[in-house]
Amino acid sequence: RKEVEQDPGPFNVPEGATVAFNCTYSNSASQSFFWYRQDCRKEPKLLMSVYSSGNEDGRFTAQLNRASQYISLLIRDSKLSDSATYLCVVNNYAGGGNKLTFGTGTQLKVEL
Amino acid sequence: DTGVTQSPTHLIKTRGQQVTLRCSPISGHKSVSWYQQVLGQGPQFIFQYYEKEERGRGNFPDRFSARQFPNYSSELNVNALLLGDSALYLCASSHQTVQETQYFGPGTRLLVL
């Protein structure tokens, strides 16, 4: 089983739609969680951190369920510029260092 | 502020050769991590360095090595290149090691022929 699992998509949605991405992780000792966004042939960029209490940044809402080892990202009112690959990321601390483990990414295409 | 920089941007090598990739972290950041991203996959952790010491190592063969310099820049070396080493190599920096967001550089695209 992969450490971080995501549906690879692609998710093709019309502009203005609401879309949700899900992710599961296998290591129950994981300490922190993120969503990164990666545009084609570019580096990953931090979209937002994910907390158990849930957090919102504009049109984006992230949620963590530690009991189910499940992370979600909700995008409301999708824009063309939201088209990208969304990477679910789990952070584990070990040996005094950080290890980010990435999912394979979920591709989103927002269409007119 | 200058972000994470990496050089070269692109590189073509042949099987069996050796390659050195370079990374300069964001000013003030003391930790550098290296990741390999194969097409269609998420990045995979290779190494993390903090204050010139290795703080983490992923599941990569000994052909992969790295080091960090007193100015916190870092090099990743790959010996005896294989076709499967063709990938985007990403460097990420953070201020410290734990509970810190990592910021990625643009990466080096390595093609092994």
GROMACS .gro file of C-alpha atoms in nm:
model
  225
    1ARG     CA    1   0.000   0.000   0.000
    2LYS     CA    2   0.130   0.346  -0.089
    3GLU     CA    3   0.203   0.580   0.201
    4VAL     CA    4  -0.015   0.853   0.048
    5GLU     CA    5  -0.291   0.766  -0.196
    6GLN     CA    6  -0.482   1.001  -0.423
    7ASP     CA    7  -0.718   0.960  -0.716
    8PRO     CA    8  -0.502   1.069  -1.012
    9GLY     CA    9  -0.800   1.207  -1.207
   10PRO     CA   10  -0.817   1.397  -1.431
   11PHE     CA   11  -1.110   1.587  -1.293
   12ASN     CA   12  -1.261   1.795  -1.576
   13VAL     CA   13  -1.501   2.055  -1.436
   14PRO     CA   14  -1.671   2.366  -1.573
   15GLU     CA   15  -1.574   2.708  -1.449
   16GLY     CA   16  -1.766   2.792  -1.133
   17ALA     CA   17  -1.801   2.432  -1.019
   18THR     CA   18  -1.713   2.299  -0.677
   19VAL     CA   19  -1.466   2.012  -0.675
   20ALA     CA   20  -1.336   1.794  -0.393
   21PHE     CA   21  -1.015   1.594  -0.373
   22ASN     CA   22  -0.949   1.320  -0.124
   23CYS     CA   23  -0.636   1.159   0.006
   24THR     CA   24  -0.555   0.882   0.252
   25TYR     CA   25  -0.229   0.814   0.433
   26SER     CA   26  -0.100   0.498   0.596
   27ASN     CA   27   0.132   0.620   0.874
   28SER     CA   28  -0.081   0.703   1.176
   29ALA     CA   29   0.219   0.873   1.339
   30SER     CA   30   0.239   1.140   1.067
   31GLN     CA   31   0.261   1.484   1.221
   32SER     CA   32   0.165   1.745   0.966
   33PHE     CA   33  -0.020   1.765   0.640
   34PHE     CA   34  -0.028   1.989   0.336
   35TRP     CA   35  -0.172   2.045  -0.007
   36TYR     CA   36   0.075   2.158  -0.272
   37ARG     CA   37  -0.014   2.273  -0.620
   38GLN     CA   38   0.205   2.189  -0.919
   39ASP     CA   39   0.163   2.347  -1.262
   40CYS     CA   40   0.285   2.163  -1.569
   41ARG     CA   41   0.665   2.138  -1.572
   42LYS     CA   42   0.696   2.362  -1.267
   43GLU     CA   43   0.792   2.306  -0.905
   44PRO     CA   44   0.535   2.227  -0.634
   45LYS     CA   45   0.409   2.530  -0.444
   46LEU     CA   46   0.245   2.522  -0.103
   47LEU     CA   47  -0.128   2.576  -0.131
   48MET     CA   48  -0.219   2.532   0.233
   49SER     CA   49  -0.151   2.343   0.551
   50VAL     CA   50  -0.419   2.108   0.679
   51TYR     CA   51  -0.543   2.099   1.036
   52SER     CA   52  -0.789   1.878   1.223
   53SER     CA   53  -1.003   2.181   1.294
   54GLY     CA   54  -1.026   2.250   0.922
   55ASN     CA   55  -0.894   2.562   0.757
   56GLU     CA   56  -1.009   2.788   0.482
   57ASP     CA   57  -0.822   3.021   0.249
   58GLY     CA   58  -1.058   3.204   0.018
   59ARG     CA   59  -1.216   2.948  -0.214
   60PHE     CA   60  -1.009   2.663  -0.071
   61THR     CA   61  -1.100   2.453   0.232
   62ALA     CA   62  -0.885   2.174   0.372
   63GLN     CA   63  -0.981   1.916   0.632
   64LEU     CA   64  -0.795   1.646   0.820
   65ASN     CA   65  -0.952   1.341   0.985
   66ARG     CA   66  -0.680   1.176   1.191
   67ALA     CA   67  -0.899   0.885   1.300
   68SER     CA   68  -0.969   0.790   0.939
   69GLN     CA   69  -0.626   0.905   0.815
   70TYR     CA   70  -0.803   1.108   0.551
   71ILE     CA   71  -0.732   1.452   0.406
   72SER     CA   72  -0.956   1.655   0.181
   73LEU     CA   73  -0.941   1.970  -0.030
   74LEU     CA   74  -1.249   2.154  -0.150
   75ILE     CA   75  -1.230   2.419  -0.422
   76ARG     CA   76  -1.535   2.638  -0.467
   77ASP     CA   77  -1.616   2.854  -0.769
   78SER     CA   78  -1.341   2.698  -0.980
   79LYS     CA   79  -1.139   2.928  -1.206
   80LEU     CA   80  -0.952   2.843  -1.523
   81SER     CA   81  -0.635   2.932  -1.333
   82ASP     CA   82  -0.703   2.651  -1.083
   83SER     CA   83  -0.608   2.398  -1.353
   84ALA     CA   84  -0.307   2.216  -1.211
   85THR     CA   85  -0.205   1.900  -1.028
   86TYR     CA   86  -0.285   1.897  -0.656
   87LEU     CA   87  -0.045   1.702  -0.440
   88CYS     CA   88  -0.142   1.564  -0.101
   89VAL     CA   89   0.161   1.573   0.128
   90VAL     CA   90   0.228   1.411   0.464
   91ASN     CA   91   0.518   1.514   0.687
   92ASN     CA   92   0.694   1.272   0.917
   93TYR     CA   93   0.964   1.374   1.163
   94ALA     CA   94   1.239   1.122   1.218
   95GLY     CA   95   1.604   1.143   1.319
   96GLY     CA   96   1.580   1.516   1.373
   97GLY     CA   97   1.461   1.580   1.020
   98ASN     CA   98   1.153   1.621   0.806
   99LYS     CA   99   1.043   1.378   0.540
  100LEU     CA  100   0.769   1.492   0.306
  101THR     CA  101   0.581   1.206   0.141
  102PHE     CA  102   0.380   1.303  -0.165
  103GLY     CA  103   0.083   1.141  -0.329
  104THR     CA  104   0.091   1.096  -0.705
  105GLY     CA  105  -0.123   1.406  -0.745
  106THR     CA  106  -0.475   1.471  -0.872
  107GLN     CA  107  -0.502   1.655  -1.201
  108LEU     CA  108  -0.769   1.924  -1.228
  109LYS     CA  109  -0.879   2.078  -1.556
  110VAL     CA  110  -1.122   2.367  -1.534
  111GLU     CA  111  -1.299   2.434  -1.862
  112LEU     CA  112  -1.510   2.719  -2.002
  113ASP     CA  113   1.361   3.787  -0.169
  114THR     CA  114   1.532   3.536  -0.392
  115GLY     CA  115   1.374   3.194  -0.381
  116VAL     CA  116   1.546   2.859  -0.397
  117THR     CA  117   1.776   2.842  -0.697
  118GLN     CA  118   1.902   2.532  -0.873
  119SER     CA  119   2.154   2.470  -1.146
  120PRO     CA  120   2.168   2.359  -1.414
  121THR     CA  121   1.808   2.380  -1.534
  122HIS     CA  122   1.848   2.097  -1.782
  123LEU     CA  123   2.107   1.827  -1.826
  124ILE     CA  124   2.161   1.540  -2.068
  125LYS     CA  125   2.392   1.255  -1.970
  126THR     CA  126   2.459   0.903  -2.089
  127ARG     CA  127   2.437   0.582  -1.891
  128GLY     CA  128   2.729   0.526  -1.655
  129GLN     CA  129   2.819   0.893  -1.625
  130GLN     CA  130   2.815   1.095  -1.307
  131VAL     CA  131   2.619   1.416  -1.243
  132THR     CA  132   2.631   1.694  -0.983
  133LEU     CA  133   2.327   1.913  -0.919
  134ARG     CA  134   2.342   2.233  -0.718
  135CYS     CA  135   2.100   2.415  -0.493
  136SER     CA  136   2.105   2.746  -0.307
  137PRO     CA  137   1.841   2.782  -0.035
  138ILE     CA  138   1.638   3.088   0.049
  139SER     CA  139   1.850   3.335   0.243
  140GLY     CA  140   1.835   3.249   0.612
  141HIS     CA  141   1.724   2.891   0.554
  142LYS     CA  142   1.956   2.631   0.701
  143SER     CA  143   1.791   2.311   0.580
  144VAL     CA  144   1.795   2.168   0.230
  145SER     CA  145   1.607   1.862   0.107
  146TRP     CA  146   1.633   1.682  -0.226
  147TYR     CA  147   1.350   1.507  -0.411
  148GLN     CA  148   1.325   1.309  -0.733
  149GLN     CA  149   1.010   1.341  -0.943
  150VAL     CA  150   0.958   1.093  -1.222
  151LEU     CA  151   0.698   1.183  -1.485
  152GLY     CA  152   0.346   1.112  -1.364
  153GLN     CA  153   0.448   1.064  -1.001
  154GLY     CA  154   0.476   1.282  -0.695
  155PRO     CA  155   0.821   1.386  -0.571
  156GLN     CA  156   1.013   1.123  -0.372
  157PHE     CA  157   1.235   1.218  -0.079
  158ILE     CA  158   1.608   1.155  -0.129
  159PHE     CA  159   1.795   1.347   0.145
  160GLN     CA  160   1.762   1.622   0.401
  161TYR     CA  161   2.056   1.824   0.535
  162TYR     CA  162   2.062   2.070   0.821
  163GLU     CA  163   2.370   2.258   0.937
  164LYS     CA  164   2.582   2.039   0.707
  165GLU     CA  165   2.463   1.717   0.866
  166GLU     CA  166   2.242   1.456   0.704
  167ARG     CA  167   1.910   1.444   0.889
  168GLY     CA  168   1.719   1.204   0.668
  169ARG     CA  169   1.764   0.965   0.379
  170GLY     CA  170   1.503   0.814   0.153
  171ASN     CA  171   1.500   0.476  -0.014
  172PHE     CA  172   1.762   0.545  -0.283
  173PRO     CA  173   2.076   0.346  -0.369
  174ASP     CA  174   2.424   0.447  -0.257
  175ARG     CA  175   2.485   0.591  -0.604
  176PHE     CA  176   2.305   0.895  -0.468
  177SER     CA  177   2.496   1.118  -0.229
  178ALA     CA  178   2.475   1.477  -0.114
  179ARG     CA  179   2.645   1.733   0.097
  180GLN     CA  180   2.577   2.076   0.241
  181PHE     CA  181   2.829   2.357   0.255
  182PRO     CA  182   2.892   2.619   0.528
  183ASN     CA  183   2.685   2.871   0.330
  184TYR     CA  184   2.396   2.616   0.340
  185SER     CA  185   2.404   2.550  -0.034
  186SER     CA  186   2.396   2.186  -0.133
  187GLU     CA  187   2.502   1.944  -0.402
  188LEU     CA  188   2.341   1.619  -0.505
  189ASN     CA  189   2.566   1.366  -0.678
  190VAL     CA  190   2.450   1.066  -0.874
  191ASN     CA  191   2.705   0.813  -0.993
  192ALA     CA  192   2.678   0.540  -1.256
  193LEU     CA  193   2.366   0.690  -1.409
  194LEU     CA  194   2.086   0.462  -1.521
  195LEU     CA  195   1.807   0.537  -1.768
  196GLY     CA  196   1.567   0.528  -1.473
  197ASP     CA  197   1.743   0.824  -1.312
  198SER     CA  198   1.584   1.050  -1.575
  199ALA     CA  199   1.364   1.279  -1.371
  200LEU     CA  200   1.308   1.627  -1.231
  201TYR     CA  201   1.532   1.678  -0.929
  202LEU     CA  202   1.386   1.924  -0.683
  203CYS     CA  203   1.556   2.103  -0.401
  204ALA     CA  204   1.353   2.245  -0.111
  205SER     CA  205   1.466   2.470   0.169
  206SER     CA  206   1.330   2.547   0.513
  207HIS     CA  207   1.450   2.755   0.802
  208GLN     CA  208   1.495   2.458   1.031
  209THR     CA  209   1.407   2.093   1.006
  210VAL     CA  210   1.095   2.021   1.201
  211GLN     CA  211   0.753   2.178   1.170
  212GLU     CA  212   0.871   2.399   0.890
  213THR     CA  213   0.723   2.458   0.548
  214GLN     CA  214   0.952   2.353   0.265
  215TYR     CA  215   0.984   2.580  -0.038
  216PHE     CA  216   1.084   2.427  -0.367
  217GLY     CA  217   1.322   2.545  -0.635
  218PRO     CA  218   1.243   2.515  -1.009
  219GLY     CA  219   1.427   2.187  -1.035
  220THR     CA  220   1.687   2.034  -1.265
  221ARG     CA  221   1.559   1.816  -1.549
  222LEU     CA  222   1.796   1.526  -1.602
  223LEU     CA  223   1.772   1.307  -1.909
  224VAL     CA  224   1.986   0.993  -1.919
  225LEU     CA  225   2.034   0.843  -2.264
   0.00000   0.00000   0.00000
